[in-house]
Amino acid sequence: MTHTMPKLPYALEALAPHMSLETLEFHYGKHLQTYVDNLNKLIPGTQFENMSLEQIVMKSEGGIFNNAAQTWNHTFFFQTLTPEQSAIPEKLAELLTRDFGSVDAFKEQFTKAALGLFGSGWVWLVADKQHKLSIVAEPNAGNPLTKGLKPILVIDVWEHAYYIDYRNRRAAFIDAFWKLVDWNKVAERCVMKRYECTACDYIYDPEKGSPETGIAPGTPFEEIPDDWTCPICGLYKDAFKAID
Ligand code: MN
């Protein structure tokens, strides 16, 4: 399959002055475009030809991995920025406080990791299988999917991400990044949603689970087995709708 450039949820000039039009023209329009083009040149005739981008990231190495992961990472990075930042949703703030002590402590640790990563790479907020959040720094094209971790937020600290606007001042770029993070998107990736049965109004709350039907507290709705049924009316999972 042919991989394509991701659509951006904002105009190229919309992130200024924190991230200029020129930076977006180069970072999105040239750097990312080159990774996408290289990937499309490298995969024909290989086992990766018909895989999804995520599958290629998980299974490849060398040049194909580098270009696939850079495509995935940049797509995720650009899609987590917004010119219209809103406050951190309360449930996300609770998770960050649970795992880092406070929202400010999380931002400090993330900033420190982004400043401290030597050379080119990415600093990620990730969730493990138990939904615990942590920060991982990956050199070059590194992507935490390859370690079984779920990406929640990322900052690109390659020099090409900031050299036009901030020259060598990575710290100034990180400050600007914090003004552009789309906290609602971040929350969508790690806050567990409640689901309501459309037939009987039973509400599945992941914090409580459904011990009477064998679902432990802390189980996200998405991880409940498909043969599970509503404890009240007996309908299957596909009769449920997210309500958060
Ligand atoms: Mn980049």
Tab-separated table of C-alpha atoms and ligand atoms in Angstrom:
chain	number	residue	atom	x	y	z
A	1	MET	CA	0.000	0.000	0.000
A	2	THR	CA	1.045	3.576	-0.559
A	3	HIS	CA	1.545	5.629	2.589
A	4	THR	CA	0.340	9.199	2.528
A	5	MET	CA	0.926	12.439	4.399
A	6	PRO	CA	-1.324	12.864	7.465
A	7	LYS	CA	-3.840	15.691	7.377
A	8	LEU	CA	-3.176	18.367	9.969
A	9	PRO	CA	-6.041	19.524	12.203
A	10	TYR	CA	-4.913	23.174	11.774
A	11	ALA	CA	-3.526	25.489	9.077
A	12	LEU	CA	0.269	25.530	8.618
A	13	GLU	CA	0.481	29.087	9.951
A	14	ALA	CA	-1.859	28.476	12.903
A	15	LEU	CA	0.802	27.469	15.449
A	16	ALA	CA	2.727	30.758	15.165
A	17	PRO	CA	4.375	32.410	16.976
A	18	HIS	CA	5.267	29.299	18.991
A	19	MET	CA	5.960	27.297	15.830
A	20	SER	CA	6.290	29.381	12.672
A	21	LEU	CA	4.835	28.793	9.219
A	22	GLU	CA	8.385	28.294	7.941
A	23	THR	CA	9.028	25.574	10.523
A	24	LEU	CA	5.831	23.783	9.504
A	25	GLU	CA	6.688	24.178	5.807
A	26	PHE	CA	10.008	22.452	6.413
A	27	HIS	CA	9.241	20.079	9.272
A	28	TYR	CA	5.885	18.861	7.994
A	29	GLY	CA	6.157	19.762	4.309
A	30	LYS	CA	9.708	18.602	3.637
A	31	HIS	CA	11.090	16.390	6.421
A	32	LEU	CA	7.948	14.334	6.952
A	33	GLN	CA	7.234	14.230	3.211
A	34	THR	CA	10.715	12.784	2.646
A	35	TYR	CA	10.166	10.007	5.213
A	36	VAL	CA	6.830	9.124	3.582
A	37	ASP	CA	8.391	9.147	0.092
A	38	ASN	CA	11.374	7.059	1.201
A	39	LEU	CA	9.101	4.508	2.856
A	40	ASN	CA	7.046	4.204	-0.325
A	41	LYS	CA	10.249	3.646	-2.328
A	42	LEU	CA	11.643	1.023	0.061
A	43	ILE	CA	8.703	-1.336	0.614
A	44	PRO	CA	7.645	-2.567	-2.870
A	45	GLY	CA	8.618	-6.220	-3.261
A	46	THR	CA	9.243	-6.720	0.492
A	47	GLN	CA	7.126	-8.409	3.170
A	48	PHE	CA	6.159	-4.899	4.325
A	49	GLU	CA	4.494	-3.922	1.061
A	50	ASN	CA	0.918	-4.461	2.250
A	51	MET	CA	1.317	-3.887	5.998
A	52	SER	CA	-0.179	-0.977	7.902
A	53	LEU	CA	2.269	1.706	9.035
A	54	GLU	CA	1.995	0.467	12.631
A	55	GLN	CA	2.762	-3.131	11.623
A	56	ILE	CA	5.835	-1.985	9.696
A	57	VAL	CA	7.057	-0.029	12.747
A	58	MET	CA	6.615	-3.136	14.921
A	59	LYS	CA	8.263	-5.609	12.537
A	60	SER	CA	10.930	-3.858	10.467
A	61	GLU	CA	14.478	-2.695	11.057
A	62	GLY	CA	17.131	-0.641	9.302
A	63	GLY	CA	16.086	1.869	6.656
A	64	ILE	CA	12.492	0.689	6.436
A	65	PHE	CA	12.082	0.992	10.208
A	66	ASN	CA	13.680	4.437	10.263
A	67	ASN	CA	11.385	5.860	7.600
A	68	ALA	CA	8.234	4.094	8.842
A	69	ALA	CA	8.826	5.119	12.461
A	70	GLN	CA	9.660	8.699	11.488
A	71	THR	CA	6.390	8.795	9.534
A	72	TRP	CA	4.430	7.383	12.499
A	73	ASN	CA	6.179	9.594	15.072
A	74	HIS	CA	5.720	12.829	13.123
A	75	THR	CA	2.075	12.037	12.391
A	76	PHE	CA	1.463	11.505	16.109
A	77	PHE	CA	3.470	14.611	17.051
A	78	PHE	CA	1.720	16.981	14.639
A	79	GLN	CA	-1.710	15.589	15.456
A	80	THR	CA	-1.188	16.277	19.168
A	81	LEU	CA	-0.655	20.015	18.662
A	82	THR	CA	-3.372	22.665	18.601
A	83	PRO	CA	-3.490	26.459	18.229
A	84	GLU	CA	-6.448	26.478	20.632
A	85	GLN	CA	-5.210	24.869	23.790
A	86	SER	CA	-7.719	24.156	26.527
A	87	ALA	CA	-7.173	23.296	30.187
A	88	ILE	CA	-5.984	19.799	31.142
A	89	PRO	CA	-9.080	17.601	31.600
A	90	GLU	CA	-9.576	16.705	35.238
A	91	LYS	CA	-9.317	12.946	34.700
A	92	LEU	CA	-6.014	13.344	32.854
A	93	ALA	CA	-4.717	15.565	35.663
A	94	GLU	CA	-5.662	12.804	38.126
A	95	LEU	CA	-3.686	10.186	36.162
A	96	LEU	CA	-0.620	12.439	35.874
A	97	THR	CA	-0.839	13.194	39.600
A	98	ARG	CA	-1.169	9.485	40.403
A	99	ASP	CA	1.963	8.533	38.433
A	100	PHE	CA	4.186	11.635	38.716
A	101	GLY	CA	3.033	13.396	41.902
A	102	SER	CA	1.406	16.379	40.151
A	103	VAL	CA	0.823	17.819	36.678
A	104	ASP	CA	3.715	20.237	37.220
A	105	ALA	CA	5.992	17.412	38.330
A	106	PHE	CA	5.099	15.503	35.150
A	107	LYS	CA	5.891	18.527	32.977
A	108	GLU	CA	9.188	19.068	34.805
A	109	GLN	CA	10.254	15.444	34.342
A	110	PHE	CA	9.194	15.416	30.682
A	111	THR	CA	11.023	18.708	30.050
A	112	LYS	CA	14.140	17.371	31.765
A	113	ALA	CA	14.067	14.219	29.621
A	114	ALA	CA	13.572	16.296	26.447
A	115	LEU	CA	16.474	18.576	27.360
A	116	GLY	CA	18.683	15.688	28.383
A	117	LEU	CA	18.266	13.456	25.340
A	118	PHE	CA	21.652	13.587	23.596
A	119	GLY	CA	21.429	14.120	19.843
A	120	SER	CA	18.300	13.400	17.837
A	121	GLY	CA	15.255	11.606	19.148
A	122	TRP	CA	11.842	11.632	20.746
A	123	VAL	CA	10.606	11.842	24.334
A	124	TRP	CA	7.362	10.018	24.995
A	125	LEU	CA	4.689	9.789	27.638
A	126	VAL	CA	3.566	6.160	27.477
A	127	ALA	CA	1.180	3.773	29.210
A	128	ASP	CA	2.171	0.192	30.023
A	129	LYS	CA	-0.150	-2.834	30.023
A	130	GLN	CA	-1.295	-1.942	33.574
A	131	HIS	CA	-2.135	1.600	32.327
A	132	LYS	CA	0.659	3.128	34.408
A	133	LEU	CA	2.150	6.230	32.802
A	134	SER	CA	5.876	6.823	32.420
A	135	ILE	CA	8.351	8.850	30.361
A	136	VAL	CA	10.706	7.203	27.898
A	137	ALA	CA	13.396	8.833	25.770
A	138	GLU	CA	14.124	7.200	22.417
A	139	PRO	CA	17.113	8.105	20.239
A	140	ASN	CA	16.755	8.585	16.466
A	141	ALA	CA	13.454	7.149	15.161
A	142	GLY	CA	12.705	5.117	18.324
A	143	ASN	CA	9.058	4.288	18.942
A	144	PRO	CA	7.708	2.736	22.169
A	145	LEU	CA	5.216	0.515	20.287
A	146	THR	CA	8.191	-1.796	19.721
A	147	LYS	CA	8.409	-2.290	23.519
A	148	GLY	CA	4.715	-2.981	24.023
A	149	LEU	CA	4.075	0.538	25.358
A	150	LYS	CA	1.207	2.754	24.257
A	151	PRO	CA	2.193	6.262	23.069
A	152	ILE	CA	0.243	9.053	24.783
A	153	LEU	CA	2.252	12.233	24.022
A	154	VAL	CA	5.510	12.943	22.229
A	155	ILE	CA	7.974	15.757	21.595
A	156	ASP	CA	10.337	15.734	18.637
A	157	VAL	CA	13.766	16.924	19.779
A	158	TRP	CA	15.578	16.513	16.473
A	159	GLU	CA	17.260	19.828	15.666
A	160	HIS	CA	15.128	20.112	12.517
A	161	ALA	CA	12.105	20.566	14.832
A	162	TYR	CA	13.400	23.821	16.294
A	163	TYR	CA	16.399	25.204	14.434
A	164	ILE	CA	14.457	27.646	12.232
A	165	ASP	CA	12.592	29.273	15.143
A	166	TYR	CA	14.919	28.747	18.080
A	167	ARG	CA	18.334	27.937	16.583
A	168	ASN	CA	20.199	25.915	19.223
A	169	ARG	CA	17.816	26.776	22.081
A	170	ARG	CA	16.060	23.474	22.636
A	171	ALA	CA	14.730	24.699	26.004
A	172	ALA	CA	12.855	27.581	24.317
A	173	PHE	CA	11.325	25.105	21.856
A	174	ILE	CA	10.166	22.871	24.720
A	175	ASP	CA	8.538	25.899	26.407
A	176	ALA	CA	6.708	26.634	23.152
A	177	PHE	CA	5.662	22.984	22.802
A	178	TRP	CA	3.833	23.149	26.146
A	179	LYS	CA	1.708	26.008	24.759
A	180	LEU	CA	0.583	23.864	21.815
A	181	VAL	CA	-0.208	20.478	23.388
A	182	ASP	CA	-3.770	19.361	22.705
A	183	TRP	CA	-4.644	18.058	26.166
A	184	ASN	CA	-7.975	16.698	25.005
A	185	LYS	CA	-6.193	14.389	22.542
A	186	VAL	CA	-3.755	13.339	25.260
A	187	ALA	CA	-6.670	12.541	27.583
A	188	GLU	CA	-8.454	10.517	24.875
A	189	ARG	CA	-5.458	8.192	24.731
A	190	CYS	CA	-5.213	7.372	28.424
A	191	VAL	CA	-8.392	8.248	30.316
A	192	MET	CA	-10.676	5.213	30.477
A	193	LYS	CA	-14.162	5.997	29.196
A	194	ARG	CA	-17.439	4.919	30.747
A	195	TYR	CA	-19.838	3.068	28.444
A	196	GLU	CA	-23.613	2.902	28.576
A	197	CYS	CA	-25.807	0.010	27.373
A	198	THR	CA	-28.140	1.509	24.776
A	199	ALA	CA	-30.867	-1.008	25.603
A	200	CYS	CA	-31.118	-0.742	29.386
A	201	ASP	CA	-29.039	2.254	30.531
A	202	TYR	CA	-26.586	0.111	32.557
A	203	ILE	CA	-23.320	2.064	32.817
A	204	TYR	CA	-19.959	0.294	32.717
A	205	ASP	CA	-17.513	2.308	34.814
A	206	PRO	CA	-13.925	1.050	34.232
A	207	GLU	CA	-12.851	2.202	37.690
A	208	LYS	CA	-15.366	-0.175	39.268
A	209	GLY	CA	-15.286	-2.894	36.598
A	210	SER	CA	-18.042	-5.481	36.813
A	211	PRO	CA	-16.882	-8.013	39.420
A	212	GLU	CA	-20.270	-9.798	39.296
A	213	THR	CA	-19.541	-10.736	35.660
A	214	GLY	CA	-15.821	-11.365	36.166
A	215	ILE	CA	-14.449	-7.988	35.045
A	216	ALA	CA	-11.894	-6.612	37.518
A	217	PRO	CA	-11.902	-2.952	38.582
A	218	GLY	CA	-9.546	-0.929	36.369
A	219	THR	CA	-10.405	-2.810	33.162
A	220	PRO	CA	-10.977	-0.486	30.170
A	221	PHE	CA	-14.161	-1.296	28.247
A	222	GLU	CA	-12.056	-1.992	25.131
A	223	GLU	CA	-10.273	-4.856	26.947
A	224	ILE	CA	-13.438	-6.686	28.037
A	225	PRO	CA	-13.776	-9.973	26.068
A	226	ASP	CA	-16.160	-9.811	23.097
A	227	ASP	CA	-18.418	-12.538	24.516
A	228	TRP	CA	-19.141	-10.463	27.637
A	229	THR	CA	-22.742	-9.346	27.966
A	230	CYS	CA	-24.557	-6.565	29.798
A	231	PRO	CA	-25.130	-7.680	33.422
A	232	ILE	CA	-28.665	-6.246	33.316
A	233	CYS	CA	-30.129	-7.016	29.888
A	234	GLY	CA	-27.695	-9.512	28.356
A	235	LEU	CA	-26.807	-7.606	25.171
A	236	TYR	CA	-23.295	-7.843	23.730
A	237	LYS	CA	-20.598	-5.140	23.855
A	238	ASP	CA	-21.579	-3.656	20.505
A	239	ALA	CA	-24.789	-2.410	22.102
A	240	PHE	CA	-22.708	-0.067	24.308
A	241	LYS	CA	-21.811	3.566	23.591
A	242	ALA	CA	-19.036	5.662	25.163
A	243	ILE	CA	-20.438	8.439	27.342
A	244	ASP	CA	-17.290	10.372	28.353
B	1	MN	MN	10.931	15.915	13.142
